[in-house]
Short mmCIF file of C-alpha atoms and ligand atoms in Angstrom, two decimals:
data_model
loop_
_atom_site.label_atom_id
_atom_site.label_comp_id
_atom_site.label_asym_id
_atom_site.label_seq_id
_atom_site.Cartn_x
_atom_site.Cartn_y
_atom_site.Cartn_z
CA MET W 25 0.00 0.00 0.00
CA SER W 26 1.40 3.43 -0.94
CA GLY W 27 1.80 6.16 1.70
CA ALA W 28 -1.00 8.14 0.06
CA ALA W 29 -3.34 5.13 0.18
CA ALA W 30 -2.43 4.47 3.83
CA TRP W 31 -3.23 8.08 4.79
CA ALA W 32 -6.49 7.99 2.77
CA ALA W 33 -7.47 4.81 4.66
CA VAL W 34 -6.79 6.49 8.03
CA LEU W 35 -8.90 9.51 7.04
CA ASP W 36 -11.68 7.16 5.96
CA ARG W 37 -11.72 5.45 9.37
CA LEU W 38 -11.45 8.79 11.19
CA ASP W 39 -14.35 10.32 9.21
CA ASP W 40 -16.50 7.26 9.91
CA ALA W 41 -15.65 7.36 13.64
CA ALA W 42 -16.38 11.09 13.87
CA LYS W 43 -19.75 10.63 12.21
CA LEU W 44 -20.58 7.60 14.33
CA THR W 45 -19.86 9.36 17.63
CA GLY W 46 -20.97 12.87 16.66
CA VAL W 47 -17.62 14.46 17.47
CA ASP W 48 -17.41 18.27 17.24
CA PRO W 49 -16.70 19.06 13.53
CA ASP W 50 -13.93 21.54 14.52
CA ILE W 51 -12.10 18.82 16.46
CA HIS W 52 -12.68 16.34 13.64
CA ARG W 53 -11.03 18.84 11.25
CA MET W 54 -8.06 19.24 13.62
CA LEU W 55 -7.51 15.47 13.67
CA ARG W 56 -7.50 15.33 9.85
CA SER W 57 -4.09 17.09 9.84
CA PRO W 58 -0.93 15.95 11.61
CA ARG W 59 0.29 18.32 14.33
CA ARG W 60 3.81 18.50 12.84
CA VAL W 61 5.87 16.76 10.16
CA LEU W 62 9.64 17.15 10.32
CA GLU W 63 11.63 16.06 7.27
CA VAL W 64 15.38 15.85 7.68
CA SER W 65 18.31 14.94 5.52
CA VAL W 66 20.70 12.50 7.16
CA PRO W 67 24.25 12.56 5.77
CA VAL W 68 26.22 9.46 6.72
CA ARG W 69 29.89 8.60 6.12
CA MET W 70 29.76 5.13 4.56
CA ASP W 71 32.45 2.49 5.12
CA ASP W 72 33.96 3.14 1.67
CA GLY W 73 34.59 6.80 2.56
CA ARG W 74 31.83 8.46 0.53
CA VAL W 75 28.94 10.38 2.13
CA GLU W 76 25.44 9.14 1.40
CA VAL W 77 22.48 11.42 2.14
CA PHE W 78 19.33 9.68 3.43
CA THR W 79 15.93 11.25 4.08
CA GLY W 80 14.16 10.80 7.42
CA TRP W 81 10.91 11.93 9.03
CA ARG W 82 9.39 12.29 12.48
CA VAL W 83 5.67 13.00 12.56
CA HIS W 84 3.48 13.96 15.52
CA HIS W 85 -0.14 13.35 14.66
CA ASP W 86 -1.67 14.50 17.96
CA THR W 87 -0.16 15.21 21.38
CA THR W 88 -3.21 16.31 23.37
CA ARG W 89 -3.36 13.22 25.62
CA GLY W 90 0.38 13.19 26.36
CA PRO W 91 3.86 12.97 24.81
CA ALA W 92 3.97 11.66 21.25
CA LYS W 93 4.57 7.88 21.16
CA GLY W 94 5.53 5.72 18.21
CA GLY W 95 8.19 3.62 16.57
CA ILE W 96 11.04 4.38 14.21
CA ARG W 97 11.50 2.25 11.11
CA PHE W 98 14.38 1.90 8.67
CA HIS W 99 13.02 0.79 5.29
CA PRO W 100 13.35 1.69 1.58
CA ASP W 101 9.57 2.41 1.32
CA VAL W 102 9.36 4.96 4.17
CA ASP W 103 7.79 8.28 3.08
CA ALA W 104 6.09 11.28 4.66
CA LEU W 105 2.50 10.15 4.12
CA GLU W 106 3.06 6.57 5.25
CA THR W 107 4.75 7.92 8.38
CA THR W 108 1.84 10.31 8.95
CA ALA W 109 -0.69 7.48 8.56
CA LEU W 110 1.24 5.35 11.06
CA ALA W 111 1.48 8.30 13.49
CA ALA W 112 -2.30 8.76 13.38
CA GLY W 113 -2.69 5.02 13.98
CA MET W 114 -0.65 5.49 17.17
CA THR W 115 -2.91 8.35 18.33
CA PHE W 116 -5.89 5.99 18.09
CA LYS W 117 -4.06 2.96 19.52
CA THR W 118 -2.82 4.81 22.63
CA ALA W 119 -6.32 6.24 23.11
CA VAL W 120 -7.99 2.79 22.87
CA ALA W 121 -5.45 1.44 25.37
CA ASN W 122 -6.14 4.55 27.50
CA LEU W 123 -2.44 5.47 27.79
CA PRO W 124 -1.35 9.07 28.49
CA PHE W 125 0.29 9.44 25.09
CA GLY W 126 -0.31 10.99 21.70
CA GLY W 127 0.64 9.46 18.37
CA ALA W 128 3.94 9.66 16.48
CA LYS W 129 5.99 7.72 13.97
CA GLY W 130 9.39 8.16 12.43
CA GLY W 131 11.57 6.59 9.84
CA VAL W 132 14.53 6.82 7.53
CA ARG W 133 14.34 5.76 3.90
CA CYS W 134 17.23 3.30 3.65
CA ASP W 135 17.96 -0.38 3.16
CA PRO W 136 19.48 -1.57 6.44
CA THR W 137 20.04 -5.08 5.00
CA VAL W 138 22.94 -3.76 2.91
CA MET W 139 24.44 -1.50 5.61
CA SER W 140 27.19 -2.39 8.10
CA LEU W 141 26.67 -2.05 11.84
CA GLY W 142 28.90 1.03 11.87
CA GLU W 143 26.89 2.67 9.08
CA LEU W 144 23.63 1.91 10.91
CA GLU W 145 24.97 3.41 14.13
CA ARG W 146 26.11 6.61 12.36
CA LEU W 147 22.74 6.80 10.57
CA THR W 148 20.84 6.38 13.86
CA ARG W 149 22.92 8.96 15.72
CA ARG W 150 22.73 11.61 12.98
CA TYR W 151 18.99 11.04 12.47
CA THR W 152 18.45 11.34 16.23
CA TRP W 153 20.38 14.59 16.32
CA GLU W 154 18.39 15.97 13.37
CA ILE W 155 15.02 15.23 15.03
CA SER W 156 16.24 15.99 18.58
CA PRO W 157 14.25 19.26 18.88
CA LEU W 158 11.11 17.09 18.94
CA LEU W 159 12.36 14.41 21.36
CA GLY W 160 12.39 14.02 25.14
CA PRO W 161 10.52 12.13 27.90
CA ASP W 162 7.81 14.80 28.07
CA LYS W 163 7.66 15.48 24.34
CA ASP W 164 8.14 12.42 22.17
CA VAL W 165 9.19 8.90 23.13
CA PRO W 166 10.29 6.64 20.21
CA ALA W 167 10.32 2.81 20.21
CA PRO W 168 11.52 0.07 17.84
CA ASP W 169 9.61 -0.69 14.65
CA VAL W 170 10.45 -2.42 11.36
CA ASN W 171 14.24 -3.09 11.17
CA THR W 172 15.03 -1.30 14.43
CA ASP W 173 15.60 -2.94 17.81
CA GLY W 174 16.89 -2.44 21.35
CA ARG W 175 20.39 -1.70 20.08
CA VAL W 176 19.12 1.12 17.85
CA MET W 177 17.07 2.47 20.79
CA ALA W 178 20.22 2.44 22.98
CA TRP W 179 22.12 4.52 20.37
CA LEU W 180 19.15 6.88 20.17
CA MET W 181 18.94 7.31 23.95
CA ASP W 182 22.71 7.77 24.24
CA THR W 183 22.80 10.39 21.46
CA LEU W 184 19.93 12.37 22.96
CA SER W 185 21.44 12.17 26.46
CA MET W 186 24.78 13.45 25.08
CA VAL W 187 23.11 16.31 23.19
CA MET W 188 21.00 17.38 26.18
CA GLY W 189 23.80 16.84 28.74
CA GLU W 190 21.67 14.66 31.03
CA ASP W 191 20.74 11.00 31.36
CA LEU W 192 17.39 10.51 29.61
CA PRO W 193 16.24 6.87 29.96
CA GLY W 194 12.60 7.99 29.70
CA SER W 195 13.21 9.37 26.21
CA VAL W 196 12.89 5.98 24.53
CA THR W 197 11.27 2.56 25.10
CA GLY W 198 12.20 -0.93 23.92
CA LYS W 199 15.74 -0.30 25.19
CA PRO W 200 17.93 -3.03 26.69
CA LEU W 201 17.43 -3.96 30.36
CA ALA W 202 21.00 -2.78 31.08
CA ILE W 203 19.95 0.85 30.52
CA GLY W 204 16.46 0.82 32.01
CA GLY W 205 14.38 -1.39 29.72
CA THR W 206 11.47 -3.26 31.27
CA LEU W 207 11.01 -6.93 32.02
CA GLY W 208 8.24 -8.46 29.91
CA HIS W 209 8.62 -6.10 26.93
CA SER W 210 9.52 -8.69 24.29
CA GLY W 211 6.41 -10.89 24.67
CA ALA W 212 3.98 -8.07 25.44
CA THR W 213 2.36 -7.79 22.00
CA SER W 214 1.72 -11.55 21.81
CA THR W 215 0.35 -11.54 25.37
CA GLY W 216 -2.02 -8.70 24.45
CA VAL W 217 -3.20 -10.68 21.41
CA LEU W 218 -3.85 -13.70 23.64
CA VAL W 219 -5.77 -11.62 26.20
CA THR W 220 -8.00 -9.97 23.59
CA ALA W 221 -8.57 -13.27 21.74
CA ARG W 222 -9.63 -14.97 24.97
CA ALA W 223 -11.86 -12.03 25.91
CA ALA W 224 -13.53 -12.17 22.47
CA PHE W 225 -14.19 -15.90 22.81
CA ASN W 226 -15.66 -15.32 26.29
CA ALA W 227 -17.89 -12.54 25.03
CA LEU W 228 -19.07 -14.75 22.14
CA ASP W 229 -19.58 -17.75 24.41
CA LEU W 230 -17.12 -19.82 22.40
CA PRO W 231 -14.85 -22.26 24.25
CA PHE W 232 -11.19 -21.20 23.93
CA ALA W 233 -9.51 -24.40 25.13
CA GLY W 234 -9.83 -27.05 22.43
CA GLY W 235 -10.37 -24.42 19.69
CA ARG W 236 -8.30 -24.49 16.49
CA ALA W 237 -6.08 -21.58 15.41
CA ILE W 238 -4.08 -20.56 12.35
CA ILE W 239 -1.32 -17.92 12.41
CA GLN W 240 0.22 -16.02 9.51
CA GLY W 241 3.77 -14.99 10.45
CA PHE W 242 6.16 -16.66 12.87
CA GLY W 243 8.30 -13.70 13.94
CA LYS W 244 8.52 -11.64 17.14
CA VAL W 245 4.73 -11.72 17.52
CA GLY W 246 3.55 -14.91 15.76
CA GLY W 247 6.27 -17.15 17.28
CA PRO W 248 5.56 -16.49 20.98
CA LEU W 249 1.83 -16.36 20.22
CA ALA W 250 1.81 -19.96 18.92
CA PHE W 251 3.28 -20.98 22.26
CA LEU W 252 0.83 -18.87 24.30
CA LEU W 253 -2.22 -20.17 22.38
CA SER W 254 -1.06 -23.78 22.83
CA SER W 255 -0.45 -23.18 26.54
CA ALA W 256 -4.01 -21.84 26.79
CA GLY W 257 -5.29 -25.13 25.35
CA MET W 258 -5.82 -24.15 21.70
CA ARG W 259 -4.71 -26.38 18.85
CA VAL W 260 -2.52 -24.36 16.46
CA ILE W 261 -3.23 -26.31 13.25
CA ALA W 262 -1.38 -24.16 10.69
CA VAL W 263 1.35 -21.53 10.61
CA SER W 264 3.00 -19.67 7.76
CA ASP W 265 6.02 -17.45 7.23
CA VAL W 266 7.50 -15.73 4.19
CA HIS W 267 8.83 -19.10 2.93
CA GLY W 268 5.58 -21.10 3.11
CA ALA W 269 2.92 -22.66 5.34
CA ILE W 270 2.54 -25.92 7.26
CA HIS W 271 -0.54 -27.78 8.50
CA ASN W 272 -1.27 -30.48 11.05
CA PRO W 273 -4.96 -30.96 11.93
CA GLY W 274 -3.94 -32.60 15.21
CA GLY W 275 -2.03 -29.46 16.28
CA LEU W 276 1.60 -28.31 15.93
CA ASP W 277 3.98 -28.55 18.89
CA ALA W 278 4.81 -24.85 19.42
CA GLY W 279 8.02 -25.48 21.37
CA GLU W 280 9.44 -27.89 18.78
CA LEU W 281 8.28 -25.65 15.92
CA SER W 282 10.08 -22.69 17.47
CA GLU W 283 13.24 -24.73 17.84
CA HIS W 284 12.94 -25.89 14.18
CA ALA W 285 12.38 -22.30 12.99
CA SER W 286 15.41 -20.95 14.88
CA ARG W 287 17.58 -23.79 13.52
CA THR W 288 16.45 -23.62 9.87
CA GLY W 289 15.21 -20.02 9.55
CA SER W 290 11.67 -21.08 8.63
CA VAL W 291 8.63 -23.08 9.73
CA VAL W 292 8.80 -24.93 6.38
CA GLY W 293 9.98 -28.55 6.64
CA PHE W 294 8.70 -28.99 10.22
CA GLU W 295 7.49 -32.50 11.09
CA PRO W 296 4.96 -33.85 11.81
CA ALA W 297 3.14 -31.43 9.43
CA ASP W 298 2.24 -31.19 5.76
CA PRO W 299 3.06 -28.26 3.50
CA ILE W 300 0.01 -26.22 2.50
CA ALA W 301 -0.33 -23.19 0.21
CA GLU W 302 -0.93 -20.05 2.28
CA HIS W 303 -3.92 -19.39 0.03
CA ASP W 304 -5.44 -22.67 1.28
CA MET W 305 -4.38 -22.09 4.88
CA TRP W 306 -6.84 -19.20 5.20
CA ALA W 307 -9.70 -21.49 4.15
CA LEU W 308 -9.03 -24.09 6.87
CA GLU W 309 -12.00 -24.54 9.17
CA CYS W 310 -10.99 -23.20 12.58
CA GLU W 311 -12.12 -20.92 15.38
CA LEU W 312 -9.31 -18.32 15.32
CA ALA W 313 -7.19 -16.74 12.58
CA VAL W 314 -4.34 -14.42 13.55
CA PRO W 315 -2.62 -12.40 10.83
CA ALA W 316 0.77 -11.59 12.39
CA ALA W 317 2.83 -10.64 9.33
CA LEU W 318 1.82 -8.09 6.75
CA ALA W 319 -0.51 -5.19 6.05
CA GLY W 320 -3.26 -6.12 3.57
CA ALA W 321 -3.00 -9.91 4.10
CA ILE W 322 -6.79 -10.35 4.40
CA ASP W 323 -8.17 -8.93 1.17
CA GLU W 324 -11.65 -9.40 -0.25
CA ASP W 325 -10.77 -12.80 -1.69
CA VAL W 326 -9.27 -14.14 1.56
CA ALA W 327 -12.21 -12.69 3.54
CA ARG W 328 -14.64 -14.63 1.33
CA ARG W 329 -12.78 -17.91 1.82
CA LEU W 330 -11.77 -17.50 5.46
CA GLY W 331 -12.62 -20.58 7.52
CA ALA W 332 -12.30 -18.93 10.96
CA LYS W 333 -15.06 -17.61 13.24
CA VAL W 334 -12.85 -14.93 14.84
CA VAL W 335 -9.95 -12.85 13.47
CA VAL W 336 -7.58 -11.15 15.92
CA GLU W 337 -5.30 -8.66 14.16
CA ALA W 338 -1.79 -8.96 15.58
CA ALA W 339 -0.32 -7.23 12.51
CA ASN W 340 -0.93 -3.57 11.72
CA GLY W 341 -3.56 -3.09 9.01
CA PRO W 342 -3.85 -6.75 7.95
CA THR W 343 -7.47 -6.37 6.74
CA THR W 344 -8.14 -4.20 3.69
CA LEU W 345 -10.97 -1.64 3.62
CA GLU W 346 -12.76 -3.82 1.03
CA ALA W 347 -12.42 -6.99 3.12
CA ASP W 348 -14.01 -5.47 6.24
CA PRO W 349 -17.64 -5.54 5.01
CA VAL W 350 -17.17 -9.09 3.72
CA LEU W 351 -16.14 -10.25 7.21
CA ASP W 352 -19.13 -8.38 8.67
CA GLN W 353 -21.57 -9.95 6.21
CA ARG W 354 -20.21 -13.41 6.95
CA GLY W 355 -20.60 -12.83 10.70
CA ILE W 356 -16.85 -13.20 11.33
CA ILE W 357 -15.83 -11.18 14.38
CA CYS W 358 -12.65 -9.15 13.89
CA VAL W 359 -10.72 -7.73 16.86
CA PRO W 360 -8.99 -4.74 15.24
CA ASP W 361 -5.26 -4.03 15.33
CA ILE W 362 -5.50 -0.82 17.38
CA LEU W 363 -6.93 -2.96 20.19
CA ALA W 364 -5.43 -6.42 19.61
CA ASN W 365 -1.78 -5.44 19.23
CA ALA W 366 -1.74 -2.64 21.83
CA GLY W 367 0.12 -4.88 24.31
CA GLY W 368 3.46 -3.65 22.94
CA VAL W 369 2.76 0.04 23.43
CA THR W 370 1.24 -0.72 26.85
CA ALA W 371 4.51 -2.36 27.92
CA SER W 372 6.29 0.69 26.49
CA TYR W 373 4.13 2.85 28.76
CA PHE W 374 5.21 0.72 31.73
CA GLU W 375 8.86 1.12 30.68
CA TRP W 376 8.48 4.89 30.38
CA ALA W 377 6.81 5.04 33.80
CA GLN W 378 9.63 2.97 35.38
CA SER W 379 12.34 5.08 33.71
CA ARG W 380 10.73 8.24 35.03
CA GLN W 381 10.25 6.78 38.50
CA GLY W 382 13.79 5.39 38.55
CA TYR W 383 12.24 2.24 40.00
CA ALA W 384 12.11 -1.11 38.16
CA TRP W 385 8.98 -3.26 38.50
CA ASP W 386 9.25 -7.04 38.83
CA GLU W 387 8.06 -9.30 36.00
CA GLU W 388 4.85 -10.31 37.80
CA THR W 389 3.80 -6.67 38.26
CA VAL W 390 4.34 -5.98 34.55
CA ALA W 391 2.41 -9.13 33.54
CA VAL W 392 -0.56 -8.49 35.86
CA ARG W 393 -0.89 -4.83 34.84
CA LEU W 394 -0.60 -5.72 31.15
CA ARG W 395 -3.40 -8.31 31.35
CA GLN W 396 -5.56 -5.91 33.34
CA ARG W 397 -5.13 -3.02 30.88
CA MET W 398 -5.75 -5.21 27.82
CA ASP W 399 -8.90 -6.63 29.44
CA GLU W 400 -10.13 -3.13 30.24
CA ALA W 401 -9.47 -1.96 26.68
CA PHE W 402 -11.34 -4.96 25.25
CA THR W 403 -14.33 -4.41 27.56
CA ALA W 404 -14.50 -0.71 26.63
CA VAL W 405 -14.48 -1.51 22.89
CA TRP W 406 -16.94 -4.38 23.23
CA SER W 407 -19.42 -2.18 25.18
CA LYS W 408 -19.06 0.57 22.61
CA ALA W 409 -19.77 -1.90 19.78
CA GLU W 410 -22.88 -3.12 21.59
CA SER W 411 -24.18 0.36 22.37
CA LEU W 412 -23.63 1.62 18.80
CA ASN W 413 -24.50 -1.75 17.21
CA VAL W 414 -21.39 -1.66 14.99
CA SER W 415 -18.30 -3.81 14.36
CA LEU W 416 -15.45 -3.88 16.89
CA ARG W 417 -13.28 -1.92 14.43
CA ARG W 418 -15.74 0.92 14.03
CA ALA W 419 -16.31 0.89 17.80
CA ALA W 420 -12.56 1.00 18.56
CA PHE W 421 -12.02 3.97 16.25
CA GLY W 422 -15.14 5.64 17.65
CA LEU W 423 -13.92 5.18 21.23
CA ALA W 424 -10.44 6.45 20.33
CA VAL W 425 -11.69 9.54 18.51
CA GLU W 426 -14.08 10.34 21.38
CA ARG W 427 -11.28 10.08 23.95
CA VAL W 428 -8.94 12.32 21.93
CA ALA W 429 -11.79 14.76 21.26
CA ASP W 430 -12.62 14.92 24.99
CA ALA W 431 -8.98 15.80 25.73
CA ILE W 432 -8.92 18.49 23.02
CA ALA W 433 -12.19 19.95 24.31
CA ALA W 434 -10.93 19.92 27.92
CA ARG W 435 -7.68 21.69 27.06
CA GLY W 436 -9.31 24.19 24.69
CA LEU W 437 -7.72 25.86 21.69
CA PHE W 438 -4.54 27.92 22.09
CA PRO W 439 -4.29 30.92 21.93
P1 NAD N 21 8.84 -9.97 12.33
O1 NAD N 21 9.62 -9.35 11.24
O2 NAD N 21 9.53 -10.46 13.56
O3 NAD N 21 8.03 -11.25 11.75
C1 NAD N 21 7.26 -11.18 10.60
C2 NAD N 21 6.86 -12.60 10.20
O4 NAD N 21 6.02 -12.51 9.06
C3 NAD N 21 8.04 -13.48 9.80
O5 NAD N 21 7.81 -14.81 10.26
C4 NAD N 21 7.98 -13.45 8.27
O6 NAD N 21 8.55 -14.62 7.67
C5 NAD N 21 6.49 -13.42 8.08
N1 NAD N 21 6.10 -12.98 6.73
C6 NAD N 21 6.59 -11.96 6.00
N2 NAD N 21 6.01 -11.94 4.81
C7 NAD N 21 5.11 -12.96 4.79
C8 NAD N 21 4.21 -13.47 3.83
N3 NAD N 21 4.12 -12.93 2.61
N4 NAD N 21 3.44 -14.53 4.16
C9 NAD N 21 3.54 -15.10 5.38
N5 NAD N 21 4.38 -14.67 6.33
C10 NAD N 21 5.15 -13.62 6.03
O7 NAD N 21 7.68 -8.94 12.68
P2 NAD N 21 6.82 -8.84 14.01
O8 NAD N 21 7.49 -7.92 14.96
O9 NAD N 21 6.44 -10.22 14.45
O10 NAD N 21 5.53 -8.06 13.49
C11 NAD N 21 4.50 -8.72 12.78
C12 NAD N 21 3.35 -7.73 12.60
O11 NAD N 21 2.88 -7.30 13.89
C13 NAD N 21 3.69 -6.46 11.83
O12 NAD N 21 2.54 -6.05 11.11
C14 NAD N 21 3.96 -5.45 12.94
O13 NAD N 21 3.73 -4.12 12.48
C15 NAD N 21 2.92 -5.88 13.95
N6 NAD N 21 3.22 -5.44 15.31
C16 NAD N 21 4.34 -5.87 15.94
C17 NAD N 21 4.59 -5.46 17.24
C18 NAD N 21 5.80 -5.97 17.99
O14 NAD N 21 5.84 -5.79 19.21
N7 NAD N 21 6.77 -6.61 17.34
C19 NAD N 21 3.71 -4.57 17.89
C20 NAD N 21 2.56 -4.15 17.22
C21 NAD N 21 2.33 -4.59 15.92
#
């Protein structure tokens, strides 16, 4: 999906939510424009001695509910509109999760797969310096996203701390434990997906234990999720990754599958299981389908053939605008991304709070609070859907827009 299409899709959802909830038209208009878009050029000395100039962005969509929050990605497709669309998505996600944050996103257009570690570090540090006027624990708190990780966050935090002349652990989340990261951050998104999936099954009166699940994607989210679903008594009957899909109607052993995937680099070839085309995997009769890989994975065609009763969106934007009504018509319940995958940003909130307190929580505290917040978010969206008689997606966007609008109305318009 192009950046322009991604932004158009966000505006579409925002307009629908504003209409649905009767939000003040002035506030609706304010939310249709990002608060600020900073474009920077990032000159980097490459290993061969020449200077390459990259382009980067940091976008704040809205900061009324708190400091801007959102990841930083390094990818050849990054552009201003895609970054803006993702920033708006963060405004709505943090509002659904009821976190005291606004929405941001950043990125540099580059191909990190062909860059050395030294080049990546110089790129990160120069980009951080270029966007540093926007950053800080009370202003804008980045996190990892596509092709960035704890190491990149550590460079970012170190650069900002050097520039500002003070230690700023609260300026970034997803950082290593050694510099103030939180316990429980790495599995938080998968845990949030599990909590919302279980809550949806409860609300629908469907038994969770004994149910069958399929998962697209076996990475940082899909991998741990297969294990969590199996531990909760579900049978994970099919899993796919970029190399292919595998199927075992009796259920895949998540522990052994994970070991196989780390050894071979893919789920393909795992035994006991049969290869299956991903196209056919979607059609398998099951109770739960979790897209945990790509945007746009469930298009109209997949939605028509989908064999699941419930979809829980671990990935960002896995269901296309055209597929949504097909799922609705077929009575398939879809827990939307801004709710289902909010476990990651919720753990980021916990990390930010700990960094600011200078007091680390134990793992149990993080786990209990995460489950509690995800349950509360699900209940709020479910009630909204019932009271408005709409899908969970429209309800989640409605709830988010209402919460942001309430904050804008309470603060009033400056000057
Ligand atoms: P990842 O890169 O660790 O894993 C992605 C997985 O998807 C890999 O197994 C890859 O092989 C697979 N994949 C890629 N293309 C595929 C294809 N065409 N068909 C099938 N599988 C394919 O990424 P991740 O961190 O697990 O993120 C997955 C999704 O969840 C993304 O949409 C991401 O934006 C979203 N998400 C992640 C987090 C997080 O905490 N990591 C938080 C919120 C949302």
